[in-house]
Short mmCIF file of C-alpha atoms in Angstrom, two decimals:
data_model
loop_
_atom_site.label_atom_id
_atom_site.label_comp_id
_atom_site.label_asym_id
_atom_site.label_seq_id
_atom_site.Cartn_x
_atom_site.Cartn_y
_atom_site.Cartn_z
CA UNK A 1 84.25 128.02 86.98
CA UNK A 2 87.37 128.94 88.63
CA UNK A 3 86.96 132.65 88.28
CA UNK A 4 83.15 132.06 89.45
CA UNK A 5 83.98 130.30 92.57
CA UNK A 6 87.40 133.25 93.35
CA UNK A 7 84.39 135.57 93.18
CA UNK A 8 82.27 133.75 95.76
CA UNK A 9 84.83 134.05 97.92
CA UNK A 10 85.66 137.53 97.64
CA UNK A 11 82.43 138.07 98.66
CA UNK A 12 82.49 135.60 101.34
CA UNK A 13 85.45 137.99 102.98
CA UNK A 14 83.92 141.09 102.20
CA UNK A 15 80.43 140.22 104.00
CA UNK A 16 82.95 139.16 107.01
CA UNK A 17 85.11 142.06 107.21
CA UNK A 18 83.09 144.81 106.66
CA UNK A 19 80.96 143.06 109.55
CA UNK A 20 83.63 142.78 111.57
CA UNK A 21 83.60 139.25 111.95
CA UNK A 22 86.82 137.22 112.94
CA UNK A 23 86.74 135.12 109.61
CA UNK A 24 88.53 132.24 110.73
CA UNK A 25 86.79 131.37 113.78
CA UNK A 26 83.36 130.70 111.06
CA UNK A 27 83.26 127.15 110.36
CA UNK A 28 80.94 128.31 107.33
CA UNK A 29 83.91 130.48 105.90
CA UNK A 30 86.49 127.74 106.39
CA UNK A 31 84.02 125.22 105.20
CA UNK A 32 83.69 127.57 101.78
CA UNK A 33 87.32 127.99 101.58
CA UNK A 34 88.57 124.52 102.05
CA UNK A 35 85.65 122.85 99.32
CA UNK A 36 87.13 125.94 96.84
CA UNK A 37 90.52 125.15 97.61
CA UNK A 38 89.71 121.23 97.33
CA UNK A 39 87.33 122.25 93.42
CA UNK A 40 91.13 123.85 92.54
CA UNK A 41 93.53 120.85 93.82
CA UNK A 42 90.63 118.36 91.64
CA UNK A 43 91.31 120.78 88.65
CA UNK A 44 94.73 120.63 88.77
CA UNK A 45 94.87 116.89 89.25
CA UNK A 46 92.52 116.55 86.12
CA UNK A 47 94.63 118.78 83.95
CA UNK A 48 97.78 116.99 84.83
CA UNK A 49 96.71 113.65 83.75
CA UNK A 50 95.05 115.22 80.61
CA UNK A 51 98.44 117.20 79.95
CA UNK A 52 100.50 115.42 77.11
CA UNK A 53 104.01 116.95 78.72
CA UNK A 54 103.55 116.19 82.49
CA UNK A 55 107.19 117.47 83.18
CA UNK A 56 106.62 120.90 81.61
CA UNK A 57 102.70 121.25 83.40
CA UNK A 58 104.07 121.24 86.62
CA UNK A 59 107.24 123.29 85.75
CA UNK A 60 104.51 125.89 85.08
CA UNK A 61 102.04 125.42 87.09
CA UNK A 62 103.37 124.01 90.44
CA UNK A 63 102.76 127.37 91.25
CA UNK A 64 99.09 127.03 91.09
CA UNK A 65 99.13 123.72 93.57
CA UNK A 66 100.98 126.06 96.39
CA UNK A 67 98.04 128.40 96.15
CA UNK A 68 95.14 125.77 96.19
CA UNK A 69 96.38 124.39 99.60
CA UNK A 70 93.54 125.29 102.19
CA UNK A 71 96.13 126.71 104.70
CA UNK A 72 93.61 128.45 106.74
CA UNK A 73 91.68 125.38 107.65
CA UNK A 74 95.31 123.35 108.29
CA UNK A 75 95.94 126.68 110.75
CA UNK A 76 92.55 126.11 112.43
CA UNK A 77 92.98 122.14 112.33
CA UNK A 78 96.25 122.03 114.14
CA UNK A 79 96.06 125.50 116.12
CA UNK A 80 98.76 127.19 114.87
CA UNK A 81 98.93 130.68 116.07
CA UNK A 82 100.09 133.18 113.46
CA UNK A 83 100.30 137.25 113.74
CA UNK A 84 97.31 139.10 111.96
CA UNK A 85 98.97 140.26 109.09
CA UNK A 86 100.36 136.92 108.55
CA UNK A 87 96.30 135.60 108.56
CA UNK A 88 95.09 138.07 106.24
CA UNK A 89 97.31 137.74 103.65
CA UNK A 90 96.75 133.63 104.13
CA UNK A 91 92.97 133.98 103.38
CA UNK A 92 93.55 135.71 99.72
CA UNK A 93 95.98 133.18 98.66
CA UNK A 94 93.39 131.22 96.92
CA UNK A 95 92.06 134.06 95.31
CA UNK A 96 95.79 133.71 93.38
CA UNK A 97 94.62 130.60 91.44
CA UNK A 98 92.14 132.50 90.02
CA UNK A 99 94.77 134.77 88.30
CA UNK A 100 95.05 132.39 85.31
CA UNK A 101 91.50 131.85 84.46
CA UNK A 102 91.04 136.32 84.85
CA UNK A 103 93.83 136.37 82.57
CA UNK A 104 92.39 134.15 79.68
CA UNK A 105 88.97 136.37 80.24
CA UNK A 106 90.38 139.53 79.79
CA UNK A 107 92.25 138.30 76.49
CA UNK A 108 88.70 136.73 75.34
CA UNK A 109 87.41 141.16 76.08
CA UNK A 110 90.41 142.47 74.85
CA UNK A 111 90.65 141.41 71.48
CA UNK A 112 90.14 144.85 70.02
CA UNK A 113 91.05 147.92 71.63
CA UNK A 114 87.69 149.59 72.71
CA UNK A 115 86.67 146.61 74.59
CA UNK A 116 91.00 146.42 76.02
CA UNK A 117 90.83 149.97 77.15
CA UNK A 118 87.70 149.38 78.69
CA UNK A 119 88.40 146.20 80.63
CA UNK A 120 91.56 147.60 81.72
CA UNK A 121 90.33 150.89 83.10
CA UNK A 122 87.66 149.00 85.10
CA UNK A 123 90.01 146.21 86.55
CA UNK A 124 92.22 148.68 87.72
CA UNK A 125 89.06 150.66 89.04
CA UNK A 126 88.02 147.52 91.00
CA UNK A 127 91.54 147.13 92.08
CA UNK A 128 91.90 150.43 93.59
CA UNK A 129 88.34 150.30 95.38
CA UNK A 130 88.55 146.70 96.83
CA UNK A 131 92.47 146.66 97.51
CA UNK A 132 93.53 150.40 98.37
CA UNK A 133 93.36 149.17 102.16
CA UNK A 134 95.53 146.08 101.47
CA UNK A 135 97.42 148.83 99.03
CA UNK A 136 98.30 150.49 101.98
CA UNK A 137 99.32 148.08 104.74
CA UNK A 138 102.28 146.49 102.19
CA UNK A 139 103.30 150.31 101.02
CA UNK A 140 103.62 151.53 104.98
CA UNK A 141 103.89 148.26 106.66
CA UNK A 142 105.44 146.37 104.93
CA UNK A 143 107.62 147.80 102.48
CA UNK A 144 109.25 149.45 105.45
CA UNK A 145 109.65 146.52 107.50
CA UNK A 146 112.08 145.04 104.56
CA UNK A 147 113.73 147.90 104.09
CA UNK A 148 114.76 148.06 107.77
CA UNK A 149 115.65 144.96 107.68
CA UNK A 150 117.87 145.56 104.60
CA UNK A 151 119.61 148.75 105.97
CA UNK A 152 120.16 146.63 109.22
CA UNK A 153 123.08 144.73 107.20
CA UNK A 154 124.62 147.59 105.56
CA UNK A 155 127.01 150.29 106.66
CA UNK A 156 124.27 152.87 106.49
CA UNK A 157 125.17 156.79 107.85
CA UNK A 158 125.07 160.35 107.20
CA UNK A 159 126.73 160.20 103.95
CA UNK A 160 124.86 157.17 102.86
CA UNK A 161 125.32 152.89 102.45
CA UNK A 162 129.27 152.71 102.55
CA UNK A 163 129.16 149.04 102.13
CA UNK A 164 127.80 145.64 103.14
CA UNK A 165 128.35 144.96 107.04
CA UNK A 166 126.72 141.34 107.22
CA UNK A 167 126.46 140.99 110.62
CA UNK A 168 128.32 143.63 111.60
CA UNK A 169 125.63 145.72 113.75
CA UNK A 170 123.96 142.51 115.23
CA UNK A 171 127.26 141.33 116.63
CA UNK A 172 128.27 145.06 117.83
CA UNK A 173 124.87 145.36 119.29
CA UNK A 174 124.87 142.40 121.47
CA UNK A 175 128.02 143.92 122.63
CA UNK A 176 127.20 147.17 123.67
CA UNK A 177 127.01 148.14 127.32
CA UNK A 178 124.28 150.56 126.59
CA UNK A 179 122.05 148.73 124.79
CA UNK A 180 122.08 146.21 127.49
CA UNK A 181 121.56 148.69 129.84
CA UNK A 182 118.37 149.84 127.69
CA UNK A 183 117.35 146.02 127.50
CA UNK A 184 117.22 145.51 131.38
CA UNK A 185 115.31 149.02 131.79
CA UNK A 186 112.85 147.97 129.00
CA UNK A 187 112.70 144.55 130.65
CA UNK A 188 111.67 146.14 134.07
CA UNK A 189 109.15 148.64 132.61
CA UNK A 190 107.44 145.29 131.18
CA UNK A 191 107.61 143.74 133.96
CA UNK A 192 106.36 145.93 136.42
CA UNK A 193 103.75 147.75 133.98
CA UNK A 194 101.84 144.98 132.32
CA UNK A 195 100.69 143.06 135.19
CA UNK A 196 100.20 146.31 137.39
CA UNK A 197 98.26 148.01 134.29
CA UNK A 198 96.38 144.86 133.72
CA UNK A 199 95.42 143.83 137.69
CA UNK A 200 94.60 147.36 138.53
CA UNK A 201 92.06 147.76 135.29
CA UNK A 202 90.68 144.48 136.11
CA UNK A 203 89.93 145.80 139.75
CA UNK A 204 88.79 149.41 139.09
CA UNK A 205 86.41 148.22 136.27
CA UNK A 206 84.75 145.01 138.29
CA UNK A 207 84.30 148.15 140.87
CA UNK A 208 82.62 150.50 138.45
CA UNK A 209 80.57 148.09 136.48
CA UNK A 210 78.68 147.74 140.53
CA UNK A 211 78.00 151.09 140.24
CA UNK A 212 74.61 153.09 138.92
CA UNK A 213 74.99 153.41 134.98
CA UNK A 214 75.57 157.24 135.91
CA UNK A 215 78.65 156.67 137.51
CA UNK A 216 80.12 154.36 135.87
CA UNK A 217 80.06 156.62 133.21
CA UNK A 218 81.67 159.15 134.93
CA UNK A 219 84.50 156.98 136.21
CA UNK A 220 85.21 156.02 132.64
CA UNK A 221 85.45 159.09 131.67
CA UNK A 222 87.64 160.00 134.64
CA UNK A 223 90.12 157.07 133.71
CA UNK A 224 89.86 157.73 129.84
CA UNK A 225 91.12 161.15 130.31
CA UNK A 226 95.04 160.57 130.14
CA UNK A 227 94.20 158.40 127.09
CA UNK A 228 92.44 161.24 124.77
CA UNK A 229 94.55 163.69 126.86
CA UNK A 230 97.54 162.68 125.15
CA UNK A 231 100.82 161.43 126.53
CA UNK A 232 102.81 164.48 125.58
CA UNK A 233 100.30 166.81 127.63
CA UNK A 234 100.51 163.89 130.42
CA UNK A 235 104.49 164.39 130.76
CA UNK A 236 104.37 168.18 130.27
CA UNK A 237 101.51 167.95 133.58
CA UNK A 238 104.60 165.33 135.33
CA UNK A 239 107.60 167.28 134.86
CA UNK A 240 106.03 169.89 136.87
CA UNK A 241 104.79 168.09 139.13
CA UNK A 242 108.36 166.07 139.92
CA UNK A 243 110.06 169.72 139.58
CA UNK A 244 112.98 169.91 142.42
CA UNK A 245 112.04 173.62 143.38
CA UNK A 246 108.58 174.30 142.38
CA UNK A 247 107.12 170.77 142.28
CA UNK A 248 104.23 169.57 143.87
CA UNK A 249 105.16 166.32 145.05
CA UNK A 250 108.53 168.42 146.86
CA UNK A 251 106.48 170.73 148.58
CA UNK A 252 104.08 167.76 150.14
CA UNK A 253 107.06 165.93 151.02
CA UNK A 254 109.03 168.16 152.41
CA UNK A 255 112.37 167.36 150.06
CA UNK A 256 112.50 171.09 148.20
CA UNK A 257 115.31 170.82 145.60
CA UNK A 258 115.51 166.80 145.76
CA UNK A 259 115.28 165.57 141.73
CA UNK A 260 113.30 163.15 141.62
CA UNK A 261 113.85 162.75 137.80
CA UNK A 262 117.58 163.18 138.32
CA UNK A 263 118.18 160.33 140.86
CA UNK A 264 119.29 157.17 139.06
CA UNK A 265 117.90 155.07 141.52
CA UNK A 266 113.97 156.96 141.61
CA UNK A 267 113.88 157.68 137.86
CA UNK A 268 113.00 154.40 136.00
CA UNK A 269 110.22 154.00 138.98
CA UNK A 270 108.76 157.43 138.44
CA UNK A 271 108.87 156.42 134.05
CA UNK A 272 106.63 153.48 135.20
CA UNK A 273 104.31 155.58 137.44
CA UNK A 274 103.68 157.81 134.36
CA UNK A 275 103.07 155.08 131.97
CA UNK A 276 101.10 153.05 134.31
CA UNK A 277 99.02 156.35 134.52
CA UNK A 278 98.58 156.77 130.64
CA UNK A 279 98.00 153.20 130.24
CA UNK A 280 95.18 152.07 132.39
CA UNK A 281 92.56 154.05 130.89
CA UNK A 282 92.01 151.64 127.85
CA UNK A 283 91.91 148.55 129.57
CA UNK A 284 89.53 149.86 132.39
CA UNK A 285 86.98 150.46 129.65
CA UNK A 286 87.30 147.33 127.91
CA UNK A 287 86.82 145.33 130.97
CA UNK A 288 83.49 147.79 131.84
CA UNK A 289 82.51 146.14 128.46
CA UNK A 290 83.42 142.52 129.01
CA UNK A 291 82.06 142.69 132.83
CA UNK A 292 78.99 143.78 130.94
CA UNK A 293 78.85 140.96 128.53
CA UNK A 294 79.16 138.30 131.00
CA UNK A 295 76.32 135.66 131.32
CA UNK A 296 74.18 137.13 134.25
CA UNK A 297 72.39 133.46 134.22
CA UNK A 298 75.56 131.37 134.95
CA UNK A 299 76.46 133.87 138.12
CA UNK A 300 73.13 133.86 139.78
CA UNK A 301 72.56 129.99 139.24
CA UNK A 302 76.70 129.82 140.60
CA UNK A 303 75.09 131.85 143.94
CA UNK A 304 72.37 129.94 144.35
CA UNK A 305 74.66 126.86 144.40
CA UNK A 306 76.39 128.71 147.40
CA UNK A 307 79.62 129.70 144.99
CA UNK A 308 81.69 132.78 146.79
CA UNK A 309 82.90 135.69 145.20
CA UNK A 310 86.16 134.44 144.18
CA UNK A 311 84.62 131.12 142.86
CA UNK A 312 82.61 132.95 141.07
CA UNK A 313 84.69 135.49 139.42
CA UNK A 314 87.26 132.67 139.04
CA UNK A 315 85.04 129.71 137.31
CA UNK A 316 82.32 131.75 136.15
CA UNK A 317 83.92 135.58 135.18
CA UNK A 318 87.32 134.51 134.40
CA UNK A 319 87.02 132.52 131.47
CA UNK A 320 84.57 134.89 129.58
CA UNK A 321 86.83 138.02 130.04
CA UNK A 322 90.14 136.35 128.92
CA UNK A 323 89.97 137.72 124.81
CA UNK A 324 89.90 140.96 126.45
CA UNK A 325 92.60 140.06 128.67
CA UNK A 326 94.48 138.70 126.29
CA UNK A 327 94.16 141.93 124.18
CA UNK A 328 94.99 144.24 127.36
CA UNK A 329 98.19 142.38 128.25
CA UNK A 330 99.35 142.51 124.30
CA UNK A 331 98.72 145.99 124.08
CA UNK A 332 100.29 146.87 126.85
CA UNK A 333 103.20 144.52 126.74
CA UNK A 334 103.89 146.03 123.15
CA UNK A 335 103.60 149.82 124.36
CA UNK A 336 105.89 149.48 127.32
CA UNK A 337 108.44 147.59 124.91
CA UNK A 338 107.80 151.15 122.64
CA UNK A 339 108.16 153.39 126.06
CA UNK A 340 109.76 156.78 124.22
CA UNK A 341 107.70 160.21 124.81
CA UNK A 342 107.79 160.04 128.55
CA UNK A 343 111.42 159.04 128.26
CA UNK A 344 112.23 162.20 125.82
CA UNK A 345 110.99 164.76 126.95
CA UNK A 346 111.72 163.60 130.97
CA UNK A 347 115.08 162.43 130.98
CA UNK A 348 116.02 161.58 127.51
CA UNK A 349 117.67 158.73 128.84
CA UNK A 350 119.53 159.89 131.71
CA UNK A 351 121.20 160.49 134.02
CA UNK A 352 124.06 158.16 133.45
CA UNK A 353 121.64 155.80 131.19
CA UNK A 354 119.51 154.55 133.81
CA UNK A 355 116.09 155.56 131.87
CA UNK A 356 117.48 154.40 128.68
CA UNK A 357 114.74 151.88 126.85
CA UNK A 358 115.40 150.14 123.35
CA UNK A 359 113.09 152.51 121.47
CA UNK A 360 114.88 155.39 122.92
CA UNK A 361 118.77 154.16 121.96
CA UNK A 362 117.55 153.45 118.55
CA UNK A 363 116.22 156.58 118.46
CA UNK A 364 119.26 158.26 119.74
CA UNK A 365 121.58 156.26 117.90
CA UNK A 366 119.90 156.90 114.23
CA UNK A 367 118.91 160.43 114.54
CA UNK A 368 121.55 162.04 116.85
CA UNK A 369 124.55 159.59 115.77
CA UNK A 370 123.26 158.82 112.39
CA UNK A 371 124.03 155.44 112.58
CA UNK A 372 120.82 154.38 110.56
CA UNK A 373 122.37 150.65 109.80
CA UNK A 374 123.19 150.34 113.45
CA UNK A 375 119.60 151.54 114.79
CA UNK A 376 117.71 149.55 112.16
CA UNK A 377 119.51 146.17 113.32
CA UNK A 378 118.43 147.34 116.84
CA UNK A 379 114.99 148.38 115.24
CA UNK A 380 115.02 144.47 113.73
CA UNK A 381 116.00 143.04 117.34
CA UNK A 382 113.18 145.20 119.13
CA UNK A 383 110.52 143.89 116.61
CA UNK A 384 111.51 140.35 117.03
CA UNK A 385 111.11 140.59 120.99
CA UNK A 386 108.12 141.63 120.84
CA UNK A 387 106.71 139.16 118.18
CA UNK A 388 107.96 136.56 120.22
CA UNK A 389 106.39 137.65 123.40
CA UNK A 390 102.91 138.53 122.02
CA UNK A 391 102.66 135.05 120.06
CA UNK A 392 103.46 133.22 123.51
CA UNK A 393 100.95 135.57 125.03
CA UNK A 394 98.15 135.02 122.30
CA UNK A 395 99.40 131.13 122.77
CA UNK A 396 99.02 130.51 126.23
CA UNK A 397 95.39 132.86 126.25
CA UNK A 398 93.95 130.57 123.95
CA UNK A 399 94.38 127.89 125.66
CA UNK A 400 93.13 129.28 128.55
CA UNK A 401 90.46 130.50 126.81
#
């Protein structure tokens, strides 16, 4: 019964991610999930009354309690608001209980060794075809993100780990003038860039959704053109432009031979110009999308009520493009915090540090210094920030929302 009702809901996910349907906000799959996971609790609570050694049952099968807990509709119940790695793994931790009774069926099939070779090879079949994606997040996701975070307490260089540091590289790091200095020039970027990037879209689109379905789709494709352009070809296009002698922007203003790229004081601004450039392109069509989707009915019966623009965008507009806001200032917030390819191949941090970002001192740091210990505990800092700042951000949208 147990395996029966694991199988249900492996095809209860399936139907909802291969539709692309966001799983936990359907009260049917929470309602499925939490009257499994209650079915499991029940059948633990039976056999531990029916067990003659109480003690030893729940030395061995605690285990199987922890994975009947409904944690999904607790998550739901009390908001939390978790990453969405975190979530997915949390909806297949019921599917664990079913473990046991898969075990006792394949030893029921594999009691001679046609029927054990074929059970096996088809399990591992099934495995493969239903699990290669999840296969692949842990083997290049996370995998990696533990063994950063190992290598960030050891004494890791060219010649290999020459010891444990503890922490070593997080107290040296909070200590170093540079990596401040790349803190408060990543902190700016975000600053200035997200709201910019996310305003501006906002504005542009709710201009070219007015428009005649013609041009609007030229405009998107205008704006989407730095996007599938590529960054790299985006800088190259820059650096000329911003070239002292042969430059564009000297020759309009009259400043032959100034550096634009070389002046500490104009470079960060001009790294912020060129990411705000390669960033809005994204957003802009998004919000084409969400203008689009936006209850037509509600606006005209708002204008007819006398409502002005701004009331109308505000009570009516607002609400029903936040997700996609939310989304835009995420994205954004986490690309400016992973500024790098404008930064090496404009200035590569100069002059005198005053472009340097986080992502490009760990980069420097691990691959020119090879201090890989060092630049994964930087690495480890980086990720924190911006797990931090994206769960506040997905916090305060939903409640918004």
């Amino acid at each position: 019964m147990i395996l029966l009702l694991s199988l249900f809901l492996i095809v209860d996910i399936s139907i909802d991610t291969f539709n692309n349907i966001p799983f936990i906000s359907q009260t049917s799959y929470l309602k499925t999930q939490f009257w499994i996971c209650m079915f499991f609790i029940a059948d633990f609570i039976l056999e531990f009354f029916l067990s003659k050694d109480k003690i030893h049952y729940l030395q061995t099968h605690f285990l199987f309690l922890l994975v009947s807990i409904p944690y999904l509709n607790i998550i739901n119940y009390y908001d939390f608001t978790f990453s969405a790695e975190v979530t997915y793994f949390l909806r297949f931790i019921p599917l664990v209980r079913s473990g046991w009774a898969l075990a006792i069926v394949v030893g029921w099939l594999t009691s001679n060794r046609a029927s054990g070779l074929f059970v096996s090879y088809l399990t591992m079949l099934l495995a493969m075809v239903y699990f290669s994606s999840l296969i692949f997040f842990v083997t290049f996701v996370v995998v990696p993100m533990f063994i950063c975070l190992f290598y960030s307490f050891t004494k890791y260089g060219l010649g290999g780990i020459k010891g444990f540091a503890g922490l070593e590289n997080y107290i040296k790091l909070f200590q170093d003038p540079i990596f401040h200095k790349g803190f408060l020039n990543t902190l700016i970027i975000v600053v200035v860039a997200v709201p910019c990037v996310t305003a501006f879209s906002l504005w542009v689109s709710s201009a070219i959704y007015k428009m005649h379905s013609i041009s609007r789709s030229f405009f998107r494709c205008v704006f989407s053109l730095p996007v599938v352009t590529g960054s790299v070809a985006i800088t190259v296009v820059w650096k000329w432009i911003l070239n002292p002698y042969n430059g564009i922007l000297n020759q309009v203003a009259g400043t032959t031979g100034f550096d634009w790229l070389g002046n500490p004081k104009t470079a960060i601004w001009f790294i912020i110009l060129i990411l705000f450039t390669t960033s809005i392109g994204q957003p802009i069509v998004l919000y084409v999308a969400a203008l689009g989707n936006v209850d037509q009915s509600l606006i005209e019966a708002a204008q007819v009520d006398g409502a002005t623009k701004l009331q109308v965008f505000w009570k009516i507009k607002w609400p029903q493009i936040m997700p996609t806001t939310l989304y835009v200032l995420v994205i954004t917030t986490i690309n400016s915090f992973q500024c790098f390819a404008l930064i090496q191949l404009l200035t590569s941090g100069g002059p005198n540090h005053s472009t340097d970002t986080i992502m490009y001192y760990i980069y420097y740091t691990a691959f020119k210094l090879y201090r890989y210990g060092y630049g994964n505990a930087m690495g480890v800092v980086l990720a924190v920030i911006i797990a931090i700042l994206s769960a506040v951000q997905f916090r305060f949208g939903s409640q918004d929302h």
